[in-house]
mmCIF file of N, CA and C in Angstrom:
data_model
loop_
_atom_site.group_PDB
_atom_site.id
_atom_site.type_symbol
_atom_site.label_atom_id
_atom_site.label_comp_id
_atom_site.label_asym_id
_atom_site.label_seq_id
_atom_site.Cartn_x
_atom_site.Cartn_y
_atom_site.Cartn_z
ATOM 1 N N UNK A 29 124.769 89.979 101.056
ATOM 2 C CA UNK A 29 123.543 89.283 101.294
ATOM 3 C C UNK A 29 123.641 88.566 102.640
ATOM 4 N N UNK A 30 122.634 88.731 103.473
ATOM 5 C CA UNK A 30 122.585 88.082 104.768
ATOM 6 C C UNK A 30 121.589 86.938 104.702
ATOM 7 N N UNK A 31 121.912 85.827 105.292
ATOM 8 C CA UNK A 31 121.015 84.684 105.299
ATOM 9 C C UNK A 31 120.711 84.310 106.734
ATOM 10 N N UNK A 32 119.435 84.133 107.011
ATOM 11 C CA UNK A 32 119.001 83.720 108.328
ATOM 12 C C UNK A 32 118.164 82.460 108.153
ATOM 13 N N UNK A 33 118.379 81.468 108.990
ATOM 14 C CA UNK A 33 117.608 80.237 108.899
ATOM 15 C C UNK A 33 116.827 80.057 110.182
ATOM 16 N N UNK A 34 115.624 79.548 110.039
ATOM 17 C CA UNK A 34 114.801 79.292 111.199
ATOM 18 C C UNK A 34 113.940 78.066 110.981
ATOM 19 N N UNK A 35 113.433 77.530 112.060
ATOM 20 C CA UNK A 35 112.560 76.366 111.989
ATOM 21 C C UNK A 35 111.210 76.773 112.539
ATOM 22 N N UNK A 36 110.153 76.514 111.755
ATOM 23 C CA UNK A 36 108.803 76.788 112.210
ATOM 24 C C UNK A 36 108.469 75.769 113.298
ATOM 25 N N UNK A 37 108.095 76.226 114.463
ATOM 26 C CA UNK A 37 107.866 75.334 115.590
ATOM 27 C C UNK A 37 106.628 74.458 115.404
ATOM 28 N N UNK A 38 105.656 74.879 114.618
ATOM 29 C CA UNK A 38 104.437 74.103 114.413
ATOM 30 C C UNK A 38 104.660 73.006 113.375
ATOM 31 N N UNK A 39 105.211 73.381 112.217
ATOM 32 C CA UNK A 39 105.359 72.419 111.125
ATOM 33 C C UNK A 39 106.713 71.725 111.119
ATOM 34 N N UNK A 40 107.700 72.286 111.786
ATOM 35 C CA UNK A 40 109.036 71.718 111.775
ATOM 36 C C UNK A 40 109.806 72.013 110.500
ATOM 37 N N UNK A 41 109.244 72.854 109.626
ATOM 38 C CA UNK A 41 109.906 73.196 108.367
ATOM 39 C C UNK A 41 111.044 74.179 108.602
ATOM 40 N N UNK A 42 112.147 73.985 107.898
ATOM 41 C CA UNK A 42 113.277 74.909 107.955
ATOM 42 C C UNK A 42 113.076 75.927 106.836
ATOM 43 N N UNK A 43 113.187 77.190 107.185
ATOM 44 C CA UNK A 43 112.968 78.275 106.222
ATOM 45 C C UNK A 43 114.205 79.153 106.171
ATOM 46 N N UNK A 44 114.604 79.517 104.966
ATOM 47 C CA UNK A 44 115.757 80.389 104.774
ATOM 48 C C UNK A 44 115.261 81.775 104.379
ATOM 49 N N UNK A 45 115.724 82.779 105.090
ATOM 50 C CA UNK A 45 115.367 84.175 104.803
ATOM 51 C C UNK A 45 116.619 84.860 104.281
ATOM 52 N N UNK A 46 116.531 85.419 103.083
ATOM 53 C CA UNK A 46 117.669 86.086 102.466
ATOM 54 C C UNK A 46 117.410 87.586 102.478
ATOM 55 N N UNK A 47 118.267 88.313 103.186
ATOM 56 C CA UNK A 47 118.138 89.766 103.279
ATOM 57 C C UNK A 47 119.061 90.444 102.281
ATOM 58 N N UNK A 48 118.664 91.614 101.779
ATOM 59 C CA UNK A 48 119.529 92.341 100.840
ATOM 60 C C UNK A 48 120.870 92.695 101.464
ATOM 61 N N UNK A 49 121.856 92.856 100.637
ATOM 62 C CA UNK A 49 123.195 93.216 101.082
ATOM 63 C C UNK A 49 123.251 94.675 101.512
ATOM 64 N N UNK A 50 124.078 94.944 102.505
ATOM 65 C CA UNK A 50 124.275 96.323 102.947
ATOM 66 C C UNK A 50 125.636 96.845 102.495
ATOM 67 N N UNK A 51 126.270 96.167 101.560
ATOM 68 C CA UNK A 51 127.614 96.540 101.114
ATOM 69 C C UNK A 51 127.658 97.895 100.414
ATOM 70 N N UNK A 52 126.612 98.220 99.646
ATOM 71 C CA UNK A 52 126.622 99.494 98.915
ATOM 72 C C UNK A 52 126.522 100.689 99.851
ATOM 73 N N UNK A 53 125.897 100.494 100.996
ATOM 74 C CA UNK A 53 125.705 101.573 101.960
ATOM 75 C C UNK A 53 126.105 101.055 103.344
ATOM 76 N N UNK A 54 127.384 101.083 103.672
ATOM 77 C CA UNK A 54 127.866 100.497 104.930
ATOM 78 C C UNK A 54 127.210 101.060 106.193
ATOM 79 N N UNK A 55 126.745 102.292 106.150
ATOM 80 C CA UNK A 55 126.146 102.895 107.351
ATOM 81 C C UNK A 55 124.729 102.395 107.609
ATOM 82 N N UNK A 56 124.182 101.627 106.655
ATOM 83 C CA UNK A 56 122.862 101.037 106.872
ATOM 84 C C UNK A 56 122.848 100.163 108.116
ATOM 85 N N UNK A 57 123.956 99.511 108.393
ATOM 86 C CA UNK A 57 124.028 98.609 109.544
ATOM 87 C C UNK A 57 123.684 99.340 110.845
ATOM 88 N N UNK A 58 124.044 100.612 110.939
ATOM 89 C CA UNK A 58 123.724 101.393 112.138
ATOM 90 C C UNK A 58 122.222 101.503 112.328
ATOM 91 N N UNK A 59 121.496 101.695 111.233
ATOM 92 C CA UNK A 59 120.032 101.810 111.288
ATOM 93 C C UNK A 59 119.419 100.443 111.566
ATOM 94 N N UNK A 60 119.865 99.450 110.817
ATOM 95 C CA UNK A 60 119.312 98.105 110.942
ATOM 96 C C UNK A 60 119.510 97.538 112.342
ATOM 97 N N UNK A 61 120.660 97.751 112.929
ATOM 98 C CA UNK A 61 120.979 97.153 114.231
ATOM 99 C C UNK A 61 120.646 98.034 115.423
ATOM 100 N N UNK A 62 120.068 99.199 115.175
ATOM 101 C CA UNK A 62 119.708 100.102 116.260
ATOM 102 C C UNK A 62 118.606 99.485 117.124
ATOM 103 N N UNK A 63 118.706 99.676 118.429
ATOM 104 C CA UNK A 63 117.677 99.179 119.338
ATOM 105 C C UNK A 63 116.678 100.284 119.699
ATOM 106 N N UNK A 64 116.853 101.455 119.118
ATOM 107 C CA UNK A 64 115.955 102.578 119.403
ATOM 108 C C UNK A 64 114.539 102.272 118.917
ATOM 109 N N UNK A 65 113.563 102.766 119.653
ATOM 110 C CA UNK A 65 112.161 102.570 119.265
ATOM 111 C C UNK A 65 111.849 103.304 117.966
ATOM 112 N N UNK A 66 112.370 104.497 117.826
ATOM 113 C CA UNK A 66 112.185 105.290 116.605
ATOM 114 C C UNK A 66 113.560 105.700 116.085
ATOM 115 N N UNK A 67 113.665 105.763 114.765
ATOM 116 C CA UNK A 67 114.949 106.089 114.154
ATOM 117 C C UNK A 67 114.754 107.182 113.123
ATOM 118 N N UNK A 68 115.598 108.185 113.155
ATOM 119 C CA UNK A 68 115.597 109.237 112.149
ATOM 120 C C UNK A 68 116.887 109.089 111.355
ATOM 121 N N UNK A 69 116.738 109.045 110.027
ATOM 122 C CA UNK A 69 117.907 108.874 109.165
ATOM 123 C C UNK A 69 118.039 110.103 108.284
ATOM 124 N N UNK A 70 119.164 110.752 108.376
ATOM 125 C CA UNK A 70 119.439 111.902 107.519
ATOM 126 C C UNK A 70 120.381 111.423 106.415
ATOM 127 N N UNK A 71 119.808 111.213 105.241
ATOM 128 C CA UNK A 71 120.591 110.710 104.110
ATOM 129 C C UNK A 71 119.962 111.234 102.826
ATOM 130 N N UNK A 72 120.756 111.354 101.816
ATOM 131 C CA UNK A 72 120.284 111.871 100.537
ATOM 132 C C UNK A 72 119.538 110.828 99.727
ATOM 133 N N UNK A 73 119.188 111.222 98.522
ATOM 134 C CA UNK A 73 118.517 110.304 97.600
ATOM 135 C C UNK A 73 119.401 109.094 97.357
ATOM 136 N N UNK A 74 118.791 107.969 97.211
ATOM 137 C CA UNK A 74 119.481 106.709 96.916
ATOM 138 C C UNK A 74 120.513 106.348 97.994
ATOM 139 N N UNK A 75 120.187 106.729 99.223
ATOM 140 C CA UNK A 75 121.090 106.441 100.332
ATOM 141 C C UNK A 75 120.830 105.095 100.999
ATOM 142 N N UNK A 76 119.859 104.347 100.517
ATOM 143 C CA UNK A 76 119.581 103.030 101.071
ATOM 144 C C UNK A 76 118.636 103.020 102.262
ATOM 145 N N UNK A 77 117.893 104.097 102.456
ATOM 146 C CA UNK A 77 117.010 104.201 103.610
ATOM 147 C C UNK A 77 115.870 103.183 103.570
ATOM 148 N N UNK A 78 115.233 103.029 102.427
ATOM 149 C CA UNK A 78 114.098 102.117 102.307
ATOM 150 C C UNK A 78 114.540 100.672 102.479
ATOM 151 N N UNK A 79 115.647 100.305 101.888
ATOM 152 C CA UNK A 79 116.153 98.936 102.030
ATOM 153 C C UNK A 79 116.552 98.675 103.481
ATOM 154 N N UNK A 80 117.183 99.645 104.128
ATOM 155 C CA UNK A 80 117.549 99.489 105.544
ATOM 156 C C UNK A 80 116.296 99.288 106.396
ATOM 157 N N UNK A 81 115.257 100.061 106.115
ATOM 158 C CA UNK A 81 113.998 99.909 106.862
ATOM 159 C C UNK A 81 113.394 98.528 106.623
ATOM 160 N N UNK A 82 113.487 98.021 105.398
ATOM 161 C CA UNK A 82 112.953 96.688 105.082
ATOM 162 C C UNK A 82 113.730 95.600 105.814
ATOM 163 N N UNK A 83 115.047 95.703 105.822
ATOM 164 C CA UNK A 83 115.872 94.709 106.524
ATOM 165 C C UNK A 83 115.544 94.721 108.014
ATOM 166 N N UNK A 84 115.462 95.916 108.572
ATOM 167 C CA UNK A 84 115.137 96.038 109.996
ATOM 168 C C UNK A 84 113.751 95.461 110.289
ATOM 169 N N UNK A 85 112.795 95.727 109.412
ATOM 170 C CA UNK A 85 111.434 95.221 109.590
ATOM 171 C C UNK A 85 111.403 93.695 109.556
ATOM 172 N N UNK A 86 112.121 93.090 108.619
ATOM 173 C CA UNK A 86 112.147 91.624 108.515
ATOM 174 C C UNK A 86 112.778 91.023 109.765
ATOM 175 N N UNK A 87 113.869 91.601 110.226
ATOM 176 C CA UNK A 87 114.518 91.083 111.436
ATOM 177 C C UNK A 87 113.584 91.162 112.642
ATOM 178 N N UNK A 88 112.874 92.265 112.769
ATOM 179 C CA UNK A 88 111.951 92.429 113.895
ATOM 180 C C UNK A 88 110.758 91.482 113.757
ATOM 181 N N UNK A 89 110.271 91.309 112.525
ATOM 182 C CA UNK A 89 109.172 90.390 112.263
ATOM 183 C C UNK A 89 109.571 88.969 112.661
ATOM 184 N N UNK A 90 110.780 88.562 112.285
ATOM 185 C CA UNK A 90 111.257 87.219 112.613
ATOM 186 C C UNK A 90 111.470 87.038 114.116
ATOM 187 N N UNK A 91 111.645 88.147 114.826
ATOM 188 C CA UNK A 91 111.778 88.099 116.281
ATOM 189 C C UNK A 91 110.414 88.098 116.969
ATOM 190 N N UNK A 92 109.336 88.061 116.172
ATOM 191 C CA UNK A 92 107.991 87.988 116.729
ATOM 192 C C UNK A 92 107.316 89.320 116.969
ATOM 193 N N UNK A 93 107.881 90.395 116.458
ATOM 194 C CA UNK A 93 107.284 91.720 116.654
ATOM 195 C C UNK A 93 106.444 92.126 115.453
ATOM 196 N N UNK A 94 105.432 92.949 115.694
ATOM 197 C CA UNK A 94 104.633 93.512 114.603
ATOM 198 C C UNK A 94 105.359 94.728 114.073
ATOM 199 N N UNK A 95 105.266 94.936 112.762
ATOM 200 C CA UNK A 95 105.967 96.050 112.123
ATOM 201 C C UNK A 95 104.980 96.828 111.270
ATOM 202 N N UNK A 96 104.976 98.139 111.433
ATOM 203 C CA UNK A 96 104.158 99.021 110.600
ATOM 204 C C UNK A 96 105.098 99.933 109.843
ATOM 205 N N UNK A 97 104.868 100.053 108.533
ATOM 206 C CA UNK A 97 105.694 100.933 107.713
ATOM 207 C C UNK A 97 104.775 101.888 106.984
ATOM 208 N N UNK A 98 105.084 103.165 107.037
ATOM 209 C CA UNK A 98 104.318 104.184 106.326
ATOM 210 C C UNK A 98 105.295 105.076 105.572
ATOM 211 N N UNK A 99 104.877 105.528 104.410
ATOM 212 C CA UNK A 99 105.727 106.396 103.595
ATOM 213 C C UNK A 99 104.835 107.410 102.890
ATOM 214 N N UNK A 100 105.427 108.537 102.478
ATOM 215 C CA UNK A 100 104.626 109.577 101.830
ATOM 216 C C UNK A 100 104.115 109.215 100.436
ATOM 217 N N UNK A 101 104.739 108.263 99.775
ATOM 218 C CA UNK A 101 104.285 107.913 98.419
ATOM 219 C C UNK A 101 104.076 106.409 98.291
ATOM 220 N N UNK A 102 103.184 106.054 97.400
ATOM 221 C CA UNK A 102 102.932 104.647 97.102
ATOM 222 C C UNK A 102 104.162 103.964 96.521
ATOM 223 N N UNK A 103 104.962 104.714 95.792
ATOM 224 C CA UNK A 103 106.189 104.156 95.208
ATOM 225 C C UNK A 103 107.156 103.695 96.303
ATOM 226 N N UNK A 104 107.281 104.492 97.356
ATOM 227 C CA UNK A 104 108.169 104.123 98.461
ATOM 228 C C UNK A 104 107.639 102.902 99.210
ATOM 229 N N UNK A 105 106.336 102.855 99.425
ATOM 230 C CA UNK A 105 105.736 101.689 100.070
ATOM 231 C C UNK A 105 105.944 100.453 99.198
ATOM 232 N N UNK A 106 105.809 100.616 97.877
ATOM 233 C CA UNK A 106 106.004 99.517 96.944
ATOM 234 C C UNK A 106 107.415 98.955 97.001
ATOM 235 N N UNK A 107 108.420 99.810 97.092
ATOM 236 C CA UNK A 107 109.813 99.372 97.187
ATOM 237 C C UNK A 107 110.041 98.606 98.493
ATOM 238 N N UNK A 108 109.519 99.140 99.576
ATOM 239 C CA UNK A 108 109.624 98.475 100.876
ATOM 240 C C UNK A 108 108.956 97.100 100.822
ATOM 241 N N UNK A 109 107.733 97.046 100.299
ATOM 242 C CA UNK A 109 106.981 95.796 100.208
ATOM 243 C C UNK A 109 107.716 94.772 99.334
ATOM 244 N N UNK A 110 108.318 95.231 98.254
ATOM 245 C CA UNK A 110 109.079 94.341 97.377
ATOM 246 C C UNK A 110 110.238 93.694 98.146
ATOM 247 N N UNK A 111 110.993 94.497 98.881
ATOM 248 C CA UNK A 111 112.143 93.987 99.634
ATOM 249 C C UNK A 111 111.705 93.007 100.723
ATOM 250 N N UNK A 112 110.662 93.329 101.452
ATOM 251 C CA UNK A 112 110.166 92.462 102.517
ATOM 252 C C UNK A 112 109.631 91.159 101.921
ATOM 253 N N UNK A 113 108.840 91.269 100.862
ATOM 254 C CA UNK A 113 108.267 90.079 100.216
ATOM 255 C C UNK A 113 109.354 89.162 99.668
ATOM 256 N N UNK A 114 110.386 89.751 99.071
ATOM 257 C CA UNK A 114 111.479 88.946 98.515
ATOM 258 C C UNK A 114 112.223 88.210 99.631
ATOM 259 N N UNK A 115 112.449 88.884 100.747
ATOM 260 C CA UNK A 115 113.177 88.261 101.859
ATOM 261 C C UNK A 115 112.393 87.112 102.480
ATOM 262 N N UNK A 116 111.071 87.236 102.516
ATOM 263 C CA UNK A 116 110.241 86.229 103.173
ATOM 264 C C UNK A 116 109.573 85.261 102.188
ATOM 265 N N UNK A 117 109.975 85.314 100.925
ATOM 266 C CA UNK A 117 109.343 84.513 99.871
ATOM 267 C C UNK A 117 109.379 83.016 100.152
ATOM 268 N N UNK A 118 110.479 82.516 100.671
ATOM 269 C CA UNK A 118 110.594 81.074 100.939
ATOM 270 C C UNK A 118 109.582 80.643 101.995
ATOM 271 N N UNK A 119 109.412 81.430 103.032
ATOM 272 C CA UNK A 119 108.432 81.112 104.067
ATOM 273 C C UNK A 119 107.014 81.105 103.532
ATOM 274 N N UNK A 120 106.712 82.027 102.623
ATOM 275 C CA UNK A 120 105.390 82.067 101.989
ATOM 276 C C UNK A 120 105.228 80.853 101.075
ATOM 277 N N UNK A 121 106.276 80.535 100.325
ATOM 278 C CA UNK A 121 106.215 79.426 99.361
ATOM 279 C C UNK A 121 105.914 78.090 100.038
ATOM 280 N N UNK A 122 106.548 77.835 101.178
ATOM 281 C CA UNK A 122 106.338 76.554 101.857
ATOM 282 C C UNK A 122 105.125 76.566 102.777
ATOM 283 N N UNK A 123 104.460 77.697 102.907
ATOM 284 C CA UNK A 123 103.235 77.776 103.686
ATOM 285 C C UNK A 123 103.416 78.087 105.156
ATOM 286 N N UNK A 124 104.620 78.433 105.573
ATOM 287 C CA UNK A 124 104.863 78.804 106.964
ATOM 288 C C UNK A 124 104.306 80.199 107.235
ATOM 289 N N UNK A 125 104.401 81.077 106.235
ATOM 290 C CA UNK A 125 103.884 82.438 106.340
ATOM 291 C C UNK A 125 102.735 82.624 105.363
ATOM 292 N N UNK A 126 101.840 83.539 105.699
ATOM 293 C CA UNK A 126 100.717 83.876 104.827
ATOM 294 C C UNK A 126 100.889 85.320 104.373
ATOM 295 N N UNK A 127 100.802 85.556 103.059
ATOM 296 C CA UNK A 127 100.990 86.908 102.515
ATOM 297 C C UNK A 127 99.709 87.373 101.850
ATOM 298 N N UNK A 128 99.315 88.600 102.136
ATOM 299 C CA UNK A 128 98.164 89.219 101.497
ATOM 300 C C UNK A 128 98.685 90.392 100.664
ATOM 301 N N UNK A 129 98.728 90.210 99.363
ATOM 302 C CA UNK A 129 99.262 91.248 98.458
ATOM 303 C C UNK A 129 98.379 92.485 98.403
ATOM 304 N N UNK A 130 97.060 92.320 98.465
ATOM 305 C CA UNK A 130 96.184 93.482 98.317
ATOM 306 C C UNK A 130 96.239 94.410 99.525
ATOM 307 N N UNK A 131 96.494 93.851 100.702
ATOM 308 C CA UNK A 131 96.558 94.682 101.903
ATOM 309 C C UNK A 131 97.976 94.813 102.447
ATOM 310 N N UNK A 132 98.953 94.266 101.736
ATOM 311 C CA UNK A 132 100.377 94.364 102.093
ATOM 312 C C UNK A 132 100.667 93.934 103.533
ATOM 313 N N UNK A 133 100.328 92.700 103.844
ATOM 314 C CA UNK A 133 100.755 92.189 105.148
ATOM 315 C C UNK A 133 101.171 90.738 105.034
ATOM 316 N N UNK A 134 102.031 90.346 105.940
ATOM 317 C CA UNK A 134 102.506 88.969 106.054
ATOM 318 C C UNK A 134 102.337 88.575 107.507
ATOM 319 N N UNK A 135 101.809 87.368 107.714
ATOM 320 C CA UNK A 135 101.660 86.868 109.092
ATOM 321 C C UNK A 135 102.107 85.435 109.176
#
């Protein structure tokens, strides 16, 4: 489990972001830490691709970048959304972030 702490510059609130662990799939770190604009991952079922994409998305979001995620099935989007929402839950809870569940976005 990775923990990142930040302070909202407007409210001064300290927010803790907890990212899923990459221990089960050590090669996820290569995807998560890649600086490439686009990434292709060749991995089998249950290889940790969706979780790696969620971790990377949260890190980029916290760096002030917009993130778009698309997947072929609603189930895959749901898993991604679950991971992102769980990581950013504290920020939503204290009101630093705004989450729209029906349209799947956080700002």
